[in-house]
C-alpha atoms as a PDB file:
ATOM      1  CA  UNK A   1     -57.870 116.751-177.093  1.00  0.00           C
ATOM      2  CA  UNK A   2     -57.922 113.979-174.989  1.00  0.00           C
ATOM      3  CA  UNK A   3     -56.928 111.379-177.176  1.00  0.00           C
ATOM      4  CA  UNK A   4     -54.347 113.585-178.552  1.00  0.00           C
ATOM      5  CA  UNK A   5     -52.799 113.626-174.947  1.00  0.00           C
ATOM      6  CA  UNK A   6     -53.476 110.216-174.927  1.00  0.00           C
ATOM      7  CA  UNK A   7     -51.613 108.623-177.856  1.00  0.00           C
ATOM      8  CA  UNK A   8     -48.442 111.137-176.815  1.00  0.00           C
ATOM      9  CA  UNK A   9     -48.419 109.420-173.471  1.00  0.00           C
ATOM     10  CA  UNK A  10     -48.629 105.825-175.734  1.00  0.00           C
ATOM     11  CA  UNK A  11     -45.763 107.869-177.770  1.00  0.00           C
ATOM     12  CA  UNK A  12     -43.787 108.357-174.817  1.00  0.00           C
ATOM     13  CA  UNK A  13     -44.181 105.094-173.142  1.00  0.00           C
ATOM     14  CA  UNK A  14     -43.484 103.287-176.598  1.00  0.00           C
ATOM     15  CA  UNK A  15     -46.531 101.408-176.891  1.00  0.00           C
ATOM     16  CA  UNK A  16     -48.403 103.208-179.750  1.00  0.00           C
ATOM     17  CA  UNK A  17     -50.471 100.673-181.725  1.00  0.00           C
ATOM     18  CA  UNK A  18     -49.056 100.664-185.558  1.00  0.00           C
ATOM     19  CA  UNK A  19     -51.678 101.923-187.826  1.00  0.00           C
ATOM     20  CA  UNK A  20     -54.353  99.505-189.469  1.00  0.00           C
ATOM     21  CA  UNK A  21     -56.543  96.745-188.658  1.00  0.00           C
ATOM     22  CA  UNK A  22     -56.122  95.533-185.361  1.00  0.00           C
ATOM     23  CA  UNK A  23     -56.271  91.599-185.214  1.00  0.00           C
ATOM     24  CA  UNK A  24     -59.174  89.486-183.816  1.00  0.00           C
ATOM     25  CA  UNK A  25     -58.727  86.185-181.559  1.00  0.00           C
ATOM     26  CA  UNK A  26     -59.684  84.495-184.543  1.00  0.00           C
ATOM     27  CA  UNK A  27     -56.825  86.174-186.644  1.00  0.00           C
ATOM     28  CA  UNK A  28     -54.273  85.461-184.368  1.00  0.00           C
ATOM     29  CA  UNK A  29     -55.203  81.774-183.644  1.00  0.00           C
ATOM     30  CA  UNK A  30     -55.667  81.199-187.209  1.00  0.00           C
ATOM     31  CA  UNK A  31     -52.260  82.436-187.734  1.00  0.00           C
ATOM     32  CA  UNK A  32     -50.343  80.622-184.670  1.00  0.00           C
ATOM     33  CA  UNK A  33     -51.711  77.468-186.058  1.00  0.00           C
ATOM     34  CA  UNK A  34     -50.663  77.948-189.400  1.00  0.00           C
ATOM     35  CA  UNK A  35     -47.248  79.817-189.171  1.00  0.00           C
ATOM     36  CA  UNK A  36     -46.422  78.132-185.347  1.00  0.00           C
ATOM     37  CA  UNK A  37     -48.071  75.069-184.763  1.00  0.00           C
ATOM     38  CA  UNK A  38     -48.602  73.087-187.310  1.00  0.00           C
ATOM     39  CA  UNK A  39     -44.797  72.983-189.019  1.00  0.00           C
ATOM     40  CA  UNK A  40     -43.653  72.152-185.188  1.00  0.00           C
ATOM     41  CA  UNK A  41     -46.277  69.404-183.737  1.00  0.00           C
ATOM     42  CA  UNK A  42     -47.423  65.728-184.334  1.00  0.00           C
ATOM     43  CA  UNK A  43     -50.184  65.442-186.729  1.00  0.00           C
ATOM     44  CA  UNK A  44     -51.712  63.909-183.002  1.00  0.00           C
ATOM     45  CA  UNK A  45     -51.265  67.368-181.750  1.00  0.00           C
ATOM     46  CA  UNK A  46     -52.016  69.409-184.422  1.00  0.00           C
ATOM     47  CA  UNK A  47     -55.335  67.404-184.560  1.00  0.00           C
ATOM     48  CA  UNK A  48     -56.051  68.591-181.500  1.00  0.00           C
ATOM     49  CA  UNK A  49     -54.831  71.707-181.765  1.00  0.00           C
ATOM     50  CA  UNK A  50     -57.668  72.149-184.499  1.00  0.00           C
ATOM     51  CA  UNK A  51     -60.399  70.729-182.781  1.00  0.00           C
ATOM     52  CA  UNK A  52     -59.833  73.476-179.856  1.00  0.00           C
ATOM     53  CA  UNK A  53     -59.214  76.519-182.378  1.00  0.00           C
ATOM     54  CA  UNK A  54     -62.590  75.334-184.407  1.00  0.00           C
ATOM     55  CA  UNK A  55     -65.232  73.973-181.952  1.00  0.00           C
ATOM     56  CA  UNK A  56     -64.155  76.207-179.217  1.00  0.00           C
ATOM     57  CA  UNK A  57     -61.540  79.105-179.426  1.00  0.00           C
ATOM     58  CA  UNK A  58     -62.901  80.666-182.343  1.00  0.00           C
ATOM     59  CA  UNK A  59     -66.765  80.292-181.897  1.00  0.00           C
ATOM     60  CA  UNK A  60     -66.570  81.486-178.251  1.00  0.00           C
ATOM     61  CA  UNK A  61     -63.949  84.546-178.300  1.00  0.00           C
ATOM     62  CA  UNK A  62     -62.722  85.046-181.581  1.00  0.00           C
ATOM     63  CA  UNK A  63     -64.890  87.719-182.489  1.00  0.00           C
ATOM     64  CA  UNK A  64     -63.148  90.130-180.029  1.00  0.00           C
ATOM     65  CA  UNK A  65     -60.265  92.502-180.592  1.00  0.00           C
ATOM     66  CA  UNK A  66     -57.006  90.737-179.329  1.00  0.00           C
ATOM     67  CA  UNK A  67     -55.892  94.905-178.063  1.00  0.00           C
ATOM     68  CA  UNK A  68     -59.420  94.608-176.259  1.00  0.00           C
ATOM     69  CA  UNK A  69     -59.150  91.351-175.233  1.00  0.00           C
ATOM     70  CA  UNK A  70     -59.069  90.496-170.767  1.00  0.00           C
ATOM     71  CA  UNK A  71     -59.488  87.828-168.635  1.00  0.00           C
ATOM     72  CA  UNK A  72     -62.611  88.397-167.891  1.00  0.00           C
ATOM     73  CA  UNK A  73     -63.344  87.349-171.432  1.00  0.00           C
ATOM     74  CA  UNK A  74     -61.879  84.374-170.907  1.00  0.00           C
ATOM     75  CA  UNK A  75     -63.176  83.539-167.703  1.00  0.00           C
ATOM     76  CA  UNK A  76     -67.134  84.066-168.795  1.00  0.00           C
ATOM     77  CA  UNK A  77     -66.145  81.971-171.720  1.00  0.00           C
ATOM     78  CA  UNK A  78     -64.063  79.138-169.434  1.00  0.00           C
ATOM     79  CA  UNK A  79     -67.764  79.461-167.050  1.00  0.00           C
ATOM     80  CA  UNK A  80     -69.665  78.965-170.347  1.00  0.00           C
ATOM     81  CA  UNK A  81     -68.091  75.817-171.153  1.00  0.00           C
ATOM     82  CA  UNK A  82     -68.235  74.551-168.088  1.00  0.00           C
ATOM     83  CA  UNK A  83     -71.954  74.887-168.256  1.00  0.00           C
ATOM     84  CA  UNK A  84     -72.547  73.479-171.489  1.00  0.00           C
ATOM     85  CA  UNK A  85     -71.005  70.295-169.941  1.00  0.00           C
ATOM     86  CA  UNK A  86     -67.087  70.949-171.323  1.00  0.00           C
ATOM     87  CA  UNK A  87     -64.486  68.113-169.118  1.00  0.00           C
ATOM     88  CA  UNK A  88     -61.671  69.561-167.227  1.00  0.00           C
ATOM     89  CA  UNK A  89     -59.473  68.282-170.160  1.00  0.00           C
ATOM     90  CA  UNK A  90     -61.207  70.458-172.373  1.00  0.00           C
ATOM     91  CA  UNK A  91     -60.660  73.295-170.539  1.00  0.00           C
END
């Protein structure tokens, strides 16, 4: 019952999820590369872009729901670069 209750207050506040599989960091990044970044950028840029997406972004967070996803998440993973020795341009 509660999650009945709860998806009619999502219903009523017009933020009901649409049905199927919810995307991953790694989804979405994958996707804003492709579809966003990479027709717009400088193959300097999109170089980099990659290099952030594959060595970082998607080894360290992309595992986790992007409808799950808070900045806690991204602060423990921010601390855990830091500690692996990650420069301030990095991060």
């Amino acid at each position: 019952m509660k999650k009945v209750r709860k998806l009619e207050r999502e219903r009523d506040a017009g933020t009901v999820r649409r049905p199927g599989q919810e995307w991953t960091v790694e989804k979405w990044v994958m996707h804003w590369y492709e579809t966003i970044a990479v027709p717009n950028v400088r193959y300097k840029t999109r170089s980099y872009y990659w290099t952030a997406v594959d060595k970082y972004i998607v080894p360290g967070i992309g595992t986790h729901k992007l409808t799950r996803l808070e900045s806690e998440h991204i602060e423990r993973f921010y601390a855990r670069l830091r500690n692996e020795g990650a420069k301030s341009a990095t991060l």
